[in-house]
PDB file of C-alpha atoms and ligand atoms in Angstrom:
ATOM      1  CA  UNK A   1     -15.771  48.471 -46.658  1.00 94.00           C
ATOM      2  CA  UNK A   2     -19.093  48.715 -48.452  1.00 97.00           C
ATOM      3  CA  UNK A   3     -17.653  49.428 -51.903  1.00 98.00           C
ATOM      4  CA  UNK A   4     -15.418  46.294 -51.515  1.00 98.00           C
ATOM      5  CA  UNK A   5     -18.517  44.236 -50.678  1.00 98.00           C
ATOM      6  CA  UNK A   6     -20.227  45.565 -53.800  1.00 98.00           C
ATOM      7  CA  UNK A   7     -17.268  44.511 -55.874  1.00 98.00           C
ATOM      8  CA  UNK A   8     -17.228  41.004 -54.378  1.00 98.00           C
ATOM      9  CA  UNK A   9     -20.993  40.665 -54.948  1.00 98.00           C
ATOM     10  CA  UNK A  10     -20.397  41.461 -58.649  1.00 98.00           C
ATOM     11  CA  UNK A  11     -17.523  38.925 -58.785  1.00 98.00           C
ATOM     12  CA  UNK A  12     -19.796  36.164 -57.313  1.00 99.00           C
ATOM     13  CA  UNK A  13     -22.498  36.891 -59.944  1.00 98.00           C
ATOM     14  CA  UNK A  14     -19.860  36.737 -62.744  1.00 98.00           C
ATOM     15  CA  UNK A  15     -18.332  33.523 -61.405  1.00 98.00           C
ATOM     16  CA  UNK A  16     -21.736  31.797 -61.021  1.00 99.00           C
ATOM     17  CA  UNK A  17     -22.492  32.473 -64.639  1.00 98.00           C
ATOM     18  CA  UNK A  18     -19.090  31.061 -65.714  1.00 98.00           C
ATOM     19  CA  UNK A  19     -19.500  28.006 -63.471  1.00 99.00           C
ATOM     20  CA  UNK A  20     -23.115  27.332 -64.709  1.00 99.00           C
ATOM     21  CA  UNK A  21     -22.000  27.747 -68.355  1.00 98.00           C
ATOM     22  CA  UNK A  22     -19.164  25.127 -67.908  1.00 99.00           C
ATOM     23  CA  UNK A  23     -21.546  22.798 -66.005  1.00 99.00           C
ATOM     24  CA  UNK A  24     -24.090  22.963 -68.882  1.00 98.00           C
ATOM     25  CA  UNK A  25     -21.540  21.663 -71.383  1.00 99.00           C
ATOM     26  CA  UNK A  26     -21.988  17.868 -71.670  1.00 98.00           C
ATOM     27  CA  UNK A  27     -18.277  17.467 -72.522  1.00 98.00           C
ATOM     28  CA  UNK A  28     -17.582  18.339 -68.862  1.00 99.00           C
ATOM     29  CA  UNK A  29     -20.335  16.140 -67.321  1.00 98.00           C
ATOM     30  CA  UNK A  30     -17.668  13.951 -65.459  1.00 98.00           C
ATOM     31  CA  UNK A  31     -16.489  17.117 -63.668  1.00 99.00           C
ATOM     32  CA  UNK A  32     -19.848  18.429 -62.578  1.00 99.00           C
ATOM     33  CA  UNK A  33     -20.184  16.397 -59.248  1.00 99.00           C
ATOM     34  CA  UNK A  34     -17.792  14.910 -56.645  1.00 99.00           C
ATOM     35  CA  UNK A  35     -16.539  11.443 -57.678  1.00 98.00           C
ATOM     36  CA  UNK A  36     -18.694   8.820 -55.942  1.00 98.00           C
ATOM     37  CA  UNK A  37     -16.589   6.762 -53.516  1.00 98.00           C
ATOM     38  CA  UNK A  38     -18.969   3.825 -53.983  1.00 98.00           C
ATOM     39  CA  UNK A  39     -18.481   3.782 -57.806  1.00 98.00           C
ATOM     40  CA  UNK A  40     -14.740   4.638 -57.695  1.00 98.00           C
ATOM     41  CA  UNK A  41     -13.437   3.308 -54.382  1.00 98.00           C
ATOM     42  CA  UNK A  42      -9.707   4.041 -54.933  1.00 98.00           C
ATOM     43  CA  UNK A  43     -10.263   7.704 -56.066  1.00 98.00           C
ATOM     44  CA  UNK A  44      -9.526   9.326 -52.778  1.00 98.00           C
ATOM     45  CA  UNK A  45      -6.461   7.098 -52.183  1.00 98.00           C
ATOM     46  CA  UNK A  46      -4.939   8.784 -55.247  1.00 98.00           C
ATOM     47  CA  UNK A  47      -6.525  12.202 -55.307  1.00 98.00           C
ATOM     48  CA  UNK A  48      -5.979  14.063 -51.998  1.00 98.00           C
ATOM     49  CA  UNK A  49      -7.841  17.201 -52.887  1.00 99.00           C
ATOM     50  CA  UNK A  50     -10.936  16.407 -54.962  1.00 99.00           C
ATOM     51  CA  UNK A  51     -12.730  19.298 -56.767  1.00 99.00           C
ATOM     52  CA  UNK A  52     -15.734  19.578 -59.084  1.00 99.00           C
ATOM     53  CA  UNK A  53     -18.051  22.253 -60.518  1.00 99.00           C
ATOM     54  CA  UNK A  54     -20.838  21.749 -58.104  1.00 99.00           C
ATOM     55  CA  UNK A  55     -18.467  22.115 -55.145  1.00 99.00           C
ATOM     56  CA  UNK A  56     -17.106  25.307 -56.794  1.00 99.00           C
ATOM     57  CA  UNK A  57     -20.628  26.747 -57.073  1.00 99.00           C
ATOM     58  CA  UNK A  58     -20.993  26.112 -53.344  1.00 99.00           C
ATOM     59  CA  UNK A  59     -17.636  27.837 -52.626  1.00 99.00           C
ATOM     60  CA  UNK A  60     -18.882  30.917 -54.567  1.00 99.00           C
ATOM     61  CA  UNK A  61     -21.971  31.092 -52.350  1.00 99.00           C
ATOM     62  CA  UNK A  62     -19.761  30.723 -49.220  1.00 99.00           C
ATOM     63  CA  UNK A  63     -17.671  33.691 -50.372  1.00 98.00           C
ATOM     64  CA  UNK A  64     -14.569  31.520 -50.706  1.00 98.00           C
ATOM     65  CA  UNK A  65     -13.388  33.233 -53.975  1.00 98.00           C
ATOM     66  CA  UNK A  66     -12.183  36.850 -53.790  1.00 98.00           C
ATOM     67  CA  UNK A  67     -10.907  37.056 -57.395  1.00 98.00           C
ATOM     68  CA  UNK A  68     -11.060  35.166 -60.695  1.00 98.00           C
ATOM     69  CA  UNK A  69      -7.539  33.847 -60.124  1.00 98.00           C
ATOM     70  CA  UNK A  70      -8.705  31.916 -57.059  1.00 98.00           C
ATOM     71  CA  UNK A  71     -11.617  30.469 -59.072  1.00 99.00           C
ATOM     72  CA  UNK A  72      -9.225  29.424 -61.828  1.00 99.00           C
ATOM     73  CA  UNK A  73      -6.933  27.787 -59.259  1.00 99.00           C
ATOM     74  CA  UNK A  74      -9.771  25.298 -58.490  1.00 99.00           C
ATOM     75  CA  UNK A  75     -10.386  24.779 -62.230  1.00 99.00           C
ATOM     76  CA  UNK A  76      -6.699  23.886 -62.528  1.00 99.00           C
ATOM     77  CA  UNK A  77      -7.203  21.399 -59.588  1.00 99.00           C
ATOM     78  CA  UNK A  78     -10.104  19.664 -61.369  1.00 99.00           C
ATOM     79  CA  UNK A  79      -7.796  19.367 -64.418  1.00 99.00           C
ATOM     80  CA  UNK A  80      -4.640  18.094 -62.676  1.00 99.00           C
ATOM     81  CA  UNK A  81      -6.691  15.664 -60.574  1.00 99.00           C
ATOM     82  CA  UNK A  82      -8.075  14.121 -63.794  1.00 99.00           C
ATOM     83  CA  UNK A  83      -4.615  13.899 -65.397  1.00 99.00           C
ATOM     84  CA  UNK A  84      -3.273  12.231 -62.294  1.00 98.00           C
ATOM     85  CA  UNK A  85      -6.119   9.785 -61.903  1.00 98.00           C
ATOM     86  CA  UNK A  86      -6.210   8.886 -65.608  1.00 98.00           C
ATOM     87  CA  UNK A  87      -2.530   8.601 -66.671  1.00 98.00           C
ATOM     88  CA  UNK A  88      -2.700   5.566 -68.929  1.00 98.00           C
ATOM     89  CA  UNK A  89      -2.419   5.337 -72.711  1.00 98.00           C
ATOM     90  CA  UNK A  90      -5.776   3.521 -73.077  1.00 98.00           C
ATOM     91  CA  UNK A  91      -8.542   5.364 -74.929  1.00 98.00           C
ATOM     92  CA  UNK A  92     -10.733   5.812 -71.850  1.00 98.00           C
ATOM     93  CA  UNK A  93      -7.972   7.676 -69.988  1.00 98.00           C
ATOM     94  CA  UNK A  94      -7.030   9.761 -73.007  1.00 99.00           C
ATOM     95  CA  UNK A  95     -10.632  10.934 -73.513  1.00 99.00           C
ATOM     96  CA  UNK A  96     -10.834  12.034 -69.831  1.00 98.00           C
ATOM     97  CA  UNK A  97      -7.525  13.855 -70.062  1.00 99.00           C
ATOM     98  CA  UNK A  98      -8.655  15.656 -73.206  1.00 99.00           C
ATOM     99  CA  UNK A  99     -11.895  16.690 -71.573  1.00 99.00           C
ATOM    100  CA  UNK A 100      -9.964  17.936 -68.554  1.00 99.00           C
ATOM    101  CA  UNK A 101      -7.675  20.053 -70.689  1.00 99.00           C
ATOM    102  CA  UNK A 102     -10.670  21.422 -72.643  1.00 99.00           C
ATOM    103  CA  UNK A 103     -12.382  22.397 -69.361  1.00 99.00           C
ATOM    104  CA  UNK A 104      -9.269  24.291 -68.240  1.00 99.00           C
ATOM    105  CA  UNK A 105      -8.724  26.022 -71.621  1.00 99.00           C
ATOM    106  CA  UNK A 106     -12.453  26.928 -71.950  1.00 99.00           C
ATOM    107  CA  UNK A 107     -12.557  28.378 -68.377  1.00 99.00           C
ATOM    108  CA  UNK A 108      -9.513  30.556 -69.008  1.00 98.00           C
ATOM    109  CA  UNK A 109     -10.930  31.686 -72.361  1.00 99.00           C
ATOM    110  CA  UNK A 110     -14.405  32.649 -70.860  1.00 98.00           C
ATOM    111  CA  UNK A 111     -12.773  34.654 -68.136  1.00 98.00           C
ATOM    112  CA  UNK A 112     -10.297  36.439 -70.458  1.00 98.00           C
ATOM    113  CA  UNK A 113     -13.142  37.266 -72.907  1.00 98.00           C
ATOM    114  CA  UNK A 114     -15.682  38.385 -70.281  1.00 97.00           C
ATOM    115  CA  UNK A 115     -13.741  39.834 -67.354  1.00 97.00           C
ATOM    116  CA  UNK A 116     -12.384  43.336 -67.294  1.00 97.00           C
ATOM    117  CA  UNK A 117      -8.720  43.311 -66.250  1.00 98.00           C
ATOM    118  CA  UNK A 118      -9.226  46.381 -64.052  1.00 98.00           C
ATOM    119  CA  UNK A 119     -12.084  44.624 -62.297  1.00 98.00           C
ATOM    120  CA  UNK A 120      -9.811  41.563 -61.576  1.00 98.00           C
ATOM    121  CA  UNK A 121      -7.094  43.865 -60.327  1.00 98.00           C
ATOM    122  CA  UNK A 122      -9.529  45.525 -57.912  1.00 98.00           C
ATOM    123  CA  UNK A 123     -10.476  42.046 -56.603  1.00 98.00           C
ATOM    124  CA  UNK A 124      -6.883  41.019 -56.195  1.00 98.00           C
ATOM    125  CA  UNK A 125      -6.380  44.199 -54.101  1.00 98.00           C
ATOM    126  CA  UNK A 126      -9.256  43.289 -51.836  1.00 98.00           C
ATOM    127  CA  UNK A 127      -7.874  39.648 -51.451  1.00 98.00           C
ATOM    128  CA  UNK A 128      -4.348  40.726 -50.777  1.00 98.00           C
ATOM    129  CA  UNK A 129      -5.370  43.291 -48.100  1.00 98.00           C
ATOM    130  CA  UNK A 130      -7.495  40.805 -46.131  1.00 97.00           C
TER     131      UNK A 130
HETATM  132  C1  5U9 B   1     -13.295  12.885 -62.411  1.00 74.40           C
HETATM  133  C2  5U9 B   1     -12.323  11.899 -62.984  1.00 74.40           C
HETATM  134  O1  5U9 B   1     -11.163  12.337 -63.345  1.00 74.40           O
HETATM  135  C3  5U9 B   1     -12.695  10.542 -63.141  1.00 74.40           C
HETATM  136  C4  5U9 B   1     -13.836   9.919 -62.741  1.00 74.40           C
HETATM  137  S1  5U9 B   1     -13.869   8.300 -63.165  1.00 74.40           S
HETATM  138  C5  5U9 B   1     -12.292   8.459 -63.882  1.00 74.40           C
HETATM  139  N1  5U9 B   1     -11.601   7.417 -64.479  1.00 74.40           N
HETATM  140  C6  5U9 B   1     -12.120   6.120 -64.675  1.00 74.40           C
HETATM  141  O2  5U9 B   1     -13.107   5.773 -64.249  1.00 74.40           O
HETATM  142  C7  5U9 B   1     -11.299   5.077 -65.331  1.00 74.40           C
HETATM  143  C8  5U9 B   1     -10.650   5.495 -66.643  1.00 74.40           C
HETATM  144  N2  5U9 B   1      -9.299   4.849 -66.138  1.00 74.40           N
HETATM  145  C9  5U9 B   1      -9.940   4.759 -64.767  1.00 74.40           C
HETATM  146  N3  5U9 B   1     -11.798   9.689 -63.805  1.00 74.40           N
END
């Protein structure tokens, strides 16, 4: 109903700010846009469900997140994709894995610090009853 729509509007505003803040951090630059197939031709042979921060911003605007947990699920996907595509001991892979883990931990920390648990519970109720 209308109160639920007001709650989801507030969630979208909150998630946009979190997403923008992550995308502004140069450490996470590699995760801000979809991997270019021309530059990395084998990427989509290995990673079946690509995800990135720009795509997440679009999902927010298309009302595809109904609670912070759903948003964090896509953050986790960005992270696990990077760990899977960059498994080797060489320094380049290690740096990308470290950045992926830092993205995940930073996103969880921002949401824990800035999101009211009652608000998230209300959002979960809306999601679970739809
Ligand atoms: C987004 C992402 O995880 C990504 C983009 S390029 C890349 N890895 C490399 O280009 C090489 C380092 N070993 C392969 N990882």
